[in-house]
Amino acid sequence: MPSRSPIHIKPTRIGLIGGLAARAGIYYYERILQEYQGAKIALDLTLRHADMGTVLRHVGSGDRVGLGHYLGSLANELFDAGMDTVSITAVAPHLAIDEIKKRAKGPIIDVLATIPGALKSAGFERVAIFGNRAVMTSAVFGAVPEDMVVKLDPSEIARVHETYTDIALSGKRGTKAEVAYFDDLAGDLLGRRGAQAIMLAGTDLSSFYADREPDFPFLDVSALHIEQILAGI
């Protein structure tokens, strides 16, 4: 993991759309709150709960328009409540980020925009991606150039997706067996297949490793997103 740059906190009225997995919104909420408390800056932080089943159906079917309409409407509820910015506390719903932005009344902090610069800053030229199936098979919706992706085989994609979905739905931290599987797969991707790091492209992987960071080189997309939210860009 590259060393963390200082965060320059800007917005004071932040809206989050959570409910997309059991721990995702809470993870963002806690991390943002910690930064503001540490900086002794007053914060108006509002978490709006989305229906996970609705989001997963849209993501699973690739329905960008329906997802954009649904999450854009929730974002506008937050803007109507006086929020300066709104962010979606999961990577997979960024499938519809363009549609959400078109519908929203204010700025949506887009996690996909952070990824190219973070890869360049870290010096990573080859990465493997862990997350939801849609995120893995689309190279994080095109945010990672295809020629930089060390691809998992179909059975690995299926197992990572199933494990990730179970983590997201149950809100649990990693079991020993799950941690061992990710460690072994990462070791093979890094040691034999040429990856330089594993991209953790799912908020629930961030909370999965909250108690102990992975032993392998990684890039945490949720951490990038939170820094972007704090900077208000």
PDB file of C-alpha atoms in Angstrom:
ATOM      1  CA  MET A   1       0.000   0.000   0.000  1.00  0.00           C
ATOM      2  CA  PRO A   2       1.495   3.386  -0.953  1.00  0.00           C
ATOM      3  CA  SER A   3       2.073   5.861   1.849  1.00  0.00           C
ATOM      4  CA  ARG A   4      -0.895   8.064   2.542  1.00  0.00           C
ATOM      5  CA  SER A   5      -0.789  11.745   1.600  1.00  0.00           C
ATOM      6  CA  PRO A   6      -2.068  14.372   4.040  1.00  0.00           C
ATOM      7  CA  ILE A   7      -5.803  14.971   3.663  1.00  0.00           C
ATOM      8  CA  HIS A   8      -6.989  18.547   3.255  1.00  0.00           C
ATOM      9  CA  ILE A   9     -10.544  18.560   4.577  1.00  0.00           C
ATOM     10  CA  LYS A  10     -12.924  20.834   2.678  1.00  0.00           C
ATOM     11  CA  PRO A  11     -16.697  20.094   2.773  1.00  0.00           C
ATOM     12  CA  THR A  12     -18.672  20.323   6.012  1.00  0.00           C
ATOM     13  CA  ARG A  13     -22.056  18.995   4.821  1.00  0.00           C
ATOM     14  CA  ILE A  14     -21.546  15.505   3.397  1.00  0.00           C
ATOM     15  CA  GLY A  15     -24.239  13.115   2.205  1.00  0.00           C
ATOM     16  CA  LEU A  16     -23.617   9.380   1.905  1.00  0.00           C
ATOM     17  CA  ILE A  17     -25.817   6.782   0.222  1.00  0.00           C
ATOM     18  CA  GLY A  18     -25.400   3.552   2.141  1.00  0.00           C
ATOM     19  CA  GLY A  19     -27.394   0.381   2.642  1.00  0.00           C
ATOM     20  CA  LEU A  20     -25.680  -1.147  -0.383  1.00  0.00           C
ATOM     21  CA  ALA A  21     -24.104  -3.723   1.904  1.00  0.00           C
ATOM     22  CA  ALA A  22     -24.366  -4.290   5.614  1.00  0.00           C
ATOM     23  CA  ARG A  23     -21.154  -2.521   6.638  1.00  0.00           C
ATOM     24  CA  ALA A  24     -20.302  -0.256   3.677  1.00  0.00           C
ATOM     25  CA  GLY A  25     -22.115   2.899   4.715  1.00  0.00           C
ATOM     26  CA  ILE A  26     -21.048   2.518   8.346  1.00  0.00           C
ATOM     27  CA  TYR A  27     -17.429   2.025   7.261  1.00  0.00           C
ATOM     28  CA  TYR A  28     -17.445   5.321   5.326  1.00  0.00           C
ATOM     29  CA  TYR A  29     -19.349   7.116   8.083  1.00  0.00           C
ATOM     30  CA  GLU A  30     -16.885   6.070  10.787  1.00  0.00           C
ATOM     31  CA  ARG A  31     -13.776   6.877   8.747  1.00  0.00           C
ATOM     32  CA  ILE A  32     -15.021  10.321   7.703  1.00  0.00           C
ATOM     33  CA  LEU A  33     -16.164  11.153  11.222  1.00  0.00           C
ATOM     34  CA  GLN A  34     -12.754  10.166  12.626  1.00  0.00           C
ATOM     35  CA  GLU A  35     -10.974  12.561  10.260  1.00  0.00           C
ATOM     36  CA  TYR A  36     -13.206  15.498  11.170  1.00  0.00           C
ATOM     37  CA  GLN A  37     -12.998  14.819  14.886  1.00  0.00           C
ATOM     38  CA  GLY A  38      -9.211  14.566  14.619  1.00  0.00           C
ATOM     39  CA  ALA A  39      -9.065  17.896  12.787  1.00  0.00           C
ATOM     40  CA  LYS A  40     -11.588  19.442  15.239  1.00  0.00           C
ATOM     41  CA  ILE A  41     -13.846  20.541  12.377  1.00  0.00           C
ATOM     42  CA  ALA A  42     -17.629  20.593  12.746  1.00  0.00           C
ATOM     43  CA  LEU A  43     -19.371  18.190  10.382  1.00  0.00           C
ATOM     44  CA  ASP A  44     -22.902  17.626   9.159  1.00  0.00           C
ATOM     45  CA  LEU A  45     -22.806  14.006   7.957  1.00  0.00           C
ATOM     46  CA  THR A  46     -25.992  12.334   6.721  1.00  0.00           C
ATOM     47  CA  LEU A  47     -26.327   8.673   5.721  1.00  0.00           C
ATOM     48  CA  ARG A  48     -29.283   7.782   3.464  1.00  0.00           C
ATOM     49  CA  HIS A  49     -30.194   4.102   3.328  1.00  0.00           C
ATOM     50  CA  ALA A  50     -30.720   2.540  -0.125  1.00  0.00           C
ATOM     51  CA  ASP A  51     -32.443  -0.782  -0.696  1.00  0.00           C
ATOM     52  CA  MET A  52     -29.734  -3.345  -1.348  1.00  0.00           C
ATOM     53  CA  GLY A  53     -31.997  -5.711  -3.288  1.00  0.00           C
ATOM     54  CA  THR A  54     -32.975  -2.960  -5.718  1.00  0.00           C
ATOM     55  CA  VAL A  55     -29.352  -1.950  -6.269  1.00  0.00           C
ATOM     56  CA  LEU A  56     -28.145  -5.531  -6.748  1.00  0.00           C
ATOM     57  CA  ARG A  57     -30.893  -6.244  -9.292  1.00  0.00           C
ATOM     58  CA  HIS A  58     -29.921  -3.215 -11.354  1.00  0.00           C
ATOM     59  CA  VAL A  59     -26.197  -4.009 -11.113  1.00  0.00           C
ATOM     60  CA  GLY A  60     -26.748  -7.688 -11.931  1.00  0.00           C
ATOM     61  CA  SER A  61     -28.773  -6.865 -15.045  1.00  0.00           C
ATOM     62  CA  GLY A  62     -26.515  -4.004 -16.112  1.00  0.00           C
ATOM     63  CA  ASP A  63     -29.425  -1.564 -15.919  1.00  0.00           C
ATOM     64  CA  ARG A  64     -27.580   1.752 -15.824  1.00  0.00           C
ATOM     65  CA  VAL A  65     -30.684   3.861 -16.480  1.00  0.00           C
ATOM     66  CA  GLY A  66     -32.783   2.269 -13.734  1.00  0.00           C
ATOM     67  CA  LEU A  67     -29.933   2.373 -11.243  1.00  0.00           C
ATOM     68  CA  GLY A  68     -29.094   5.969 -12.143  1.00  0.00           C
ATOM     69  CA  HIS A  69     -32.719   7.006 -11.667  1.00  0.00           C
ATOM     70  CA  TYR A  70     -32.974   5.269  -8.297  1.00  0.00           C
ATOM     71  CA  LEU A  71     -29.682   6.451  -6.777  1.00  0.00           C
ATOM     72  CA  GLY A  72     -29.958   9.874  -8.383  1.00  0.00           C
ATOM     73  CA  SER A  73     -33.303  10.330  -6.628  1.00  0.00           C
ATOM     74  CA  LEU A  74     -31.755   9.398  -3.278  1.00  0.00           C
ATOM     75  CA  ALA A  75     -28.880  11.802  -3.927  1.00  0.00           C
ATOM     76  CA  ASN A  76     -31.365  14.597  -4.553  1.00  0.00           C
ATOM     77  CA  GLU A  77     -33.050  13.923  -1.228  1.00  0.00           C
ATOM     78  CA  LEU A  78     -29.678  14.608   0.383  1.00  0.00           C
ATOM     79  CA  PHE A  79     -29.091  17.748  -1.671  1.00  0.00           C
ATOM     80  CA  ASP A  80     -32.574  18.969  -0.762  1.00  0.00           C
ATOM     81  CA  ALA A  81     -31.585  18.448   2.892  1.00  0.00           C
ATOM     82  CA  GLY A  82     -28.671  20.850   2.407  1.00  0.00           C
ATOM     83  CA  MET A  83     -25.712  18.560   1.686  1.00  0.00           C
ATOM     84  CA  ASP A  84     -22.787  20.035  -0.285  1.00  0.00           C
ATOM     85  CA  THR A  85     -21.703  16.742  -1.851  1.00  0.00           C
ATOM     86  CA  VAL A  86     -23.033  13.196  -2.098  1.00  0.00           C
ATOM     87  CA  SER A  87     -21.119   9.941  -2.408  1.00  0.00           C
ATOM     88  CA  ILE A  88     -22.196   6.341  -2.959  1.00  0.00           C
ATOM     89  CA  THR A  89     -20.456   4.066  -0.458  1.00  0.00           C
ATOM     90  CA  ALA A  90     -19.841   1.135  -2.802  1.00  0.00           C
ATOM     91  CA  VAL A  91     -17.965   0.536  -6.034  1.00  0.00           C
ATOM     92  CA  ALA A  92     -20.474  -1.631  -7.950  1.00  0.00           C
ATOM     93  CA  PRO A  93     -23.212   1.058  -8.194  1.00  0.00           C
ATOM     94  CA  HIS A  94     -20.699   3.266 -10.031  1.00  0.00           C
ATOM     95  CA  LEU A  95     -21.828   1.224 -13.027  1.00  0.00           C
ATOM     96  CA  ALA A  96     -24.378   4.047 -13.408  1.00  0.00           C
ATOM     97  CA  ILE A  97     -22.230   6.985 -12.272  1.00  0.00           C
ATOM     98  CA  ASP A  98     -22.823   8.992 -15.460  1.00  0.00           C
ATOM     99  CA  GLU A  99     -26.586   8.540 -15.171  1.00  0.00           C
ATOM    100  CA  ILE A 100     -26.511   9.422 -11.462  1.00  0.00           C
ATOM    101  CA  LYS A 101     -24.555  12.615 -12.170  1.00  0.00           C
ATOM    102  CA  LYS A 102     -27.010  13.638 -14.886  1.00  0.00           C
ATOM    103  CA  ARG A 103     -29.954  13.299 -12.505  1.00  0.00           C
ATOM    104  CA  ALA A 104     -28.311  14.766  -9.396  1.00  0.00           C
ATOM    105  CA  LYS A 105     -28.829  18.379  -8.352  1.00  0.00           C
ATOM    106  CA  GLY A 106     -25.292  18.703  -6.986  1.00  0.00           C
ATOM    107  CA  PRO A 107     -21.795  17.185  -7.142  1.00  0.00           C
ATOM    108  CA  ILE A 108     -21.415  13.417  -6.849  1.00  0.00           C
ATOM    109  CA  ILE A 109     -17.956  12.330  -5.679  1.00  0.00           C
ATOM    110  CA  ASP A 110     -16.975   9.678  -8.239  1.00  0.00           C
ATOM    111  CA  VAL A 111     -14.695   6.905  -6.990  1.00  0.00           C
ATOM    112  CA  LEU A 112     -13.767   5.853 -10.541  1.00  0.00           C
ATOM    113  CA  ALA A 113     -12.053   9.193 -11.132  1.00  0.00           C
ATOM    114  CA  THR A 114      -9.501   8.457  -8.391  1.00  0.00           C
ATOM    115  CA  ILE A 115      -8.190   5.202  -9.826  1.00  0.00           C
ATOM    116  CA  PRO A 116      -5.974   6.185 -12.798  1.00  0.00           C
ATOM    117  CA  GLY A 117      -4.044   8.759 -10.769  1.00  0.00           C
ATOM    118  CA  ALA A 118      -3.653   6.390  -7.828  1.00  0.00           C
ATOM    119  CA  LEU A 119      -2.227   3.664 -10.058  1.00  0.00           C
ATOM    120  CA  LYS A 120       0.243   6.107 -11.571  1.00  0.00           C
ATOM    121  CA  SER A 121       1.229   7.532  -8.192  1.00  0.00           C
ATOM    122  CA  ALA A 122       1.804   4.045  -6.775  1.00  0.00           C
ATOM    123  CA  GLY A 123       3.805   2.979  -9.815  1.00  0.00           C
ATOM    124  CA  PHE A 124       1.600  -0.050 -10.463  1.00  0.00           C
ATOM    125  CA  GLU A 125       1.479  -1.214 -14.073  1.00  0.00           C
ATOM    126  CA  ARG A 126      -0.165  -4.613 -13.531  1.00  0.00           C
ATOM    127  CA  VAL A 127      -2.930  -5.247 -11.003  1.00  0.00           C
ATOM    128  CA  ALA A 128      -5.525  -7.917 -10.256  1.00  0.00           C
ATOM    129  CA  ILE A 129      -8.982  -6.884  -9.053  1.00  0.00           C
ATOM    130  CA  PHE A 130     -11.030  -8.331  -6.189  1.00  0.00           C
ATOM    131  CA  GLY A 131     -14.687  -7.328  -5.824  1.00  0.00           C
ATOM    132  CA  ASN A 132     -18.143  -7.859  -7.253  1.00  0.00           C
ATOM    133  CA  ARG A 133     -18.371  -9.817 -10.539  1.00  0.00           C
ATOM    134  CA  ALA A 134     -19.442  -6.723 -12.495  1.00  0.00           C
ATOM    135  CA  VAL A 135     -16.493  -4.769 -11.106  1.00  0.00           C
ATOM    136  CA  MET A 136     -13.950  -7.503 -11.866  1.00  0.00           C
ATOM    137  CA  THR A 137     -15.137  -8.314 -15.385  1.00  0.00           C
ATOM    138  CA  SER A 138     -15.359  -4.643 -16.424  1.00  0.00           C
ATOM    139  CA  ALA A 139     -11.949  -3.605 -15.029  1.00  0.00           C
ATOM    140  CA  VAL A 140     -13.784  -1.393 -12.515  1.00  0.00           C
ATOM    141  CA  PHE A 141     -16.070  -0.057 -15.265  1.00  0.00           C
ATOM    142  CA  GLY A 142     -13.116   0.897 -17.435  1.00  0.00           C
ATOM    143  CA  ALA A 143     -11.239   2.852 -14.751  1.00  0.00           C
ATOM    144  CA  VAL A 144      -8.315   0.413 -15.065  1.00  0.00           C
ATOM    145  CA  PRO A 145      -6.908   0.037 -18.600  1.00  0.00           C
ATOM    146  CA  GLU A 146      -7.432  -3.495 -19.880  1.00  0.00           C
ATOM    147  CA  ASP A 147      -3.733  -3.986 -20.581  1.00  0.00           C
ATOM    148  CA  MET A 148      -2.965  -3.356 -16.901  1.00  0.00           C
ATOM    149  CA  VAL A 149      -5.326  -6.053 -15.599  1.00  0.00           C
ATOM    150  CA  VAL A 150      -4.091  -9.490 -14.589  1.00  0.00           C
ATOM    151  CA  LYS A 151      -7.310 -11.403 -15.090  1.00  0.00           C
ATOM    152  CA  LEU A 152      -8.708 -14.084 -12.847  1.00  0.00           C
ATOM    153  CA  ASP A 153     -10.027 -17.223 -14.513  1.00  0.00           C
ATOM    154  CA  PRO A 154     -13.815 -17.808 -14.543  1.00  0.00           C
ATOM    155  CA  SER A 155     -13.818 -20.143 -11.542  1.00  0.00           C
ATOM    156  CA  GLU A 156     -11.771 -17.640  -9.525  1.00  0.00           C
ATOM    157  CA  ILE A 157     -14.107 -14.794 -10.500  1.00  0.00           C
ATOM    158  CA  ALA A 158     -17.073 -16.898  -9.380  1.00  0.00           C
ATOM    159  CA  ARG A 159     -15.538 -17.737  -6.019  1.00  0.00           C
ATOM    160  CA  VAL A 160     -14.312 -14.195  -5.289  1.00  0.00           C
ATOM    161  CA  HIS A 161     -17.749 -12.839  -6.248  1.00  0.00           C
ATOM    162  CA  GLU A 162     -19.560 -15.381  -4.074  1.00  0.00           C
ATOM    163  CA  THR A 163     -17.254 -14.752  -1.121  1.00  0.00           C
ATOM    164  CA  TYR A 164     -17.521 -10.991  -1.545  1.00  0.00           C
ATOM    165  CA  THR A 165     -21.315 -11.158  -1.800  1.00  0.00           C
ATOM    166  CA  ASP A 166     -21.507 -13.253   1.364  1.00  0.00           C
ATOM    167  CA  ILE A 167     -19.318 -10.735   3.191  1.00  0.00           C
ATOM    168  CA  ALA A 168     -21.465  -7.854   1.934  1.00  0.00           C
ATOM    169  CA  LEU A 169     -24.801  -9.445   2.797  1.00  0.00           C
ATOM    170  CA  SER A 170     -23.778 -10.703   6.220  1.00  0.00           C
ATOM    171  CA  GLY A 171     -21.625  -7.770   7.285  1.00  0.00           C
ATOM    172  CA  LYS A 172     -19.029 -10.081   8.798  1.00  0.00           C
ATOM    173  CA  ARG A 173     -15.285  -9.730   9.042  1.00  0.00           C
ATOM    174  CA  GLY A 174     -13.171 -12.297   7.260  1.00  0.00           C
ATOM    175  CA  THR A 175     -13.164 -15.895   8.442  1.00  0.00           C
ATOM    176  CA  LYS A 176      -9.868 -17.767   8.531  1.00  0.00           C
ATOM    177  CA  ALA A 177     -10.859 -19.794   5.464  1.00  0.00           C
ATOM    178  CA  GLU A 178     -11.802 -16.687   3.467  1.00  0.00           C
ATOM    179  CA  VAL A 179      -8.661 -14.828   4.446  1.00  0.00           C
ATOM    180  CA  ALA A 180      -6.584 -17.879   3.503  1.00  0.00           C
ATOM    181  CA  TYR A 181      -8.288 -18.129   0.095  1.00  0.00           C
ATOM    182  CA  PHE A 182      -7.685 -14.468  -0.720  1.00  0.00           C
ATOM    183  CA  ASP A 183      -4.083 -14.738   0.511  1.00  0.00           C
ATOM    184  CA  ASP A 184      -3.414 -17.833  -1.604  1.00  0.00           C
ATOM    185  CA  LEU A 185      -5.040 -16.359  -4.707  1.00  0.00           C
ATOM    186  CA  ALA A 186      -3.191 -13.076  -4.271  1.00  0.00           C
ATOM    187  CA  GLY A 187       0.068 -14.963  -3.819  1.00  0.00           C
ATOM    188  CA  ASP A 188      -0.452 -16.775  -7.112  1.00  0.00           C
ATOM    189  CA  LEU A 189      -1.447 -13.604  -8.966  1.00  0.00           C
ATOM    190  CA  LEU A 190       1.568 -11.760  -7.617  1.00  0.00           C
ATOM    191  CA  GLY A 191       4.103 -14.549  -7.691  1.00  0.00           C
ATOM    192  CA  ARG A 192       3.261 -16.404 -10.891  1.00  0.00           C
ATOM    193  CA  ARG A 193       1.015 -14.219 -13.052  1.00  0.00           C
ATOM    194  CA  GLY A 194       2.766 -10.879 -12.943  1.00  0.00           C
ATOM    195  CA  ALA A 195       0.500  -8.696 -10.815  1.00  0.00           C
ATOM    196  CA  GLN A 196       2.230  -6.027  -8.748  1.00  0.00           C
ATOM    197  CA  ALA A 197      -0.725  -5.443  -6.406  1.00  0.00           C
ATOM    198  CA  ILE A 198      -4.290  -6.449  -5.690  1.00  0.00           C
ATOM    199  CA  MET A 199      -6.930  -3.760  -6.128  1.00  0.00           C
ATOM    200  CA  LEU A 200      -9.542  -4.064  -3.362  1.00  0.00           C
ATOM    201  CA  ALA A 201     -12.445  -2.711  -5.416  1.00  0.00           C
ATOM    202  CA  GLY A 202     -15.246  -3.118  -2.907  1.00  0.00           C
ATOM    203  CA  THR A 203     -15.998  -1.341   0.359  1.00  0.00           C
ATOM    204  CA  ASP A 204     -16.720  -4.595   2.128  1.00  0.00           C
ATOM    205  CA  LEU A 205     -13.196  -5.793   1.372  1.00  0.00           C
ATOM    206  CA  SER A 206     -11.956  -2.687   3.176  1.00  0.00           C
ATOM    207  CA  SER A 207     -13.998  -3.555   6.257  1.00  0.00           C
ATOM    208  CA  PHE A 208     -13.068  -7.245   5.772  1.00  0.00           C
ATOM    209  CA  TYR A 209      -9.438  -6.232   6.347  1.00  0.00           C
ATOM    210  CA  ALA A 210     -10.183  -3.514   8.920  1.00  0.00           C
ATOM    211  CA  ASP A 211      -8.651  -5.466  11.810  1.00  0.00           C
ATOM    212  CA  ARG A 212      -5.597  -6.625   9.855  1.00  0.00           C
ATOM    213  CA  GLU A 213      -4.354  -5.272   6.567  1.00  0.00           C
ATOM    214  CA  PRO A 214      -3.541  -7.887   3.916  1.00  0.00           C
ATOM    215  CA  ASP A 215       0.013  -9.176   3.780  1.00  0.00           C
ATOM    216  CA  PHE A 216       0.161  -8.623   0.021  1.00  0.00           C
ATOM    217  CA  PRO A 217       0.632  -5.280  -1.827  1.00  0.00           C
ATOM    218  CA  PHE A 218      -2.772  -3.686  -2.364  1.00  0.00           C
ATOM    219  CA  LEU A 219      -4.637  -0.567  -3.442  1.00  0.00           C
ATOM    220  CA  ASP A 220      -7.797   0.151  -1.437  1.00  0.00           C
ATOM    221  CA  VAL A 221     -10.360   1.898  -3.658  1.00  0.00           C
ATOM    222  CA  SER A 222     -12.576   2.838  -0.710  1.00  0.00           C
ATOM    223  CA  ALA A 223      -9.665   4.624   0.975  1.00  0.00           C
ATOM    224  CA  LEU A 224      -9.093   6.591  -2.234  1.00  0.00           C
ATOM    225  CA  HIS A 225     -12.777   7.505  -2.348  1.00  0.00           C
ATOM    226  CA  ILE A 226     -12.836   8.673   1.274  1.00  0.00           C
ATOM    227  CA  GLU A 227      -9.812  10.919   0.684  1.00  0.00           C
ATOM    228  CA  GLN A 228     -11.589  12.358  -2.343  1.00  0.00           C
ATOM    229  CA  ILE A 229     -14.757  12.966  -0.295  1.00  0.00           C
ATOM    230  CA  LEU A 230     -12.784  14.777   2.395  1.00  0.00           C
ATOM    231  CA  ALA A 231     -11.166  16.992  -0.215  1.00  0.00           C
ATOM    232  CA  GLY A 232     -14.558  17.700  -1.795  1.00  0.00           C
ATOM    233  CA  ILE A 233     -13.460  16.817  -5.330  1.00  0.00           C
TER     234      ILE A 233
END
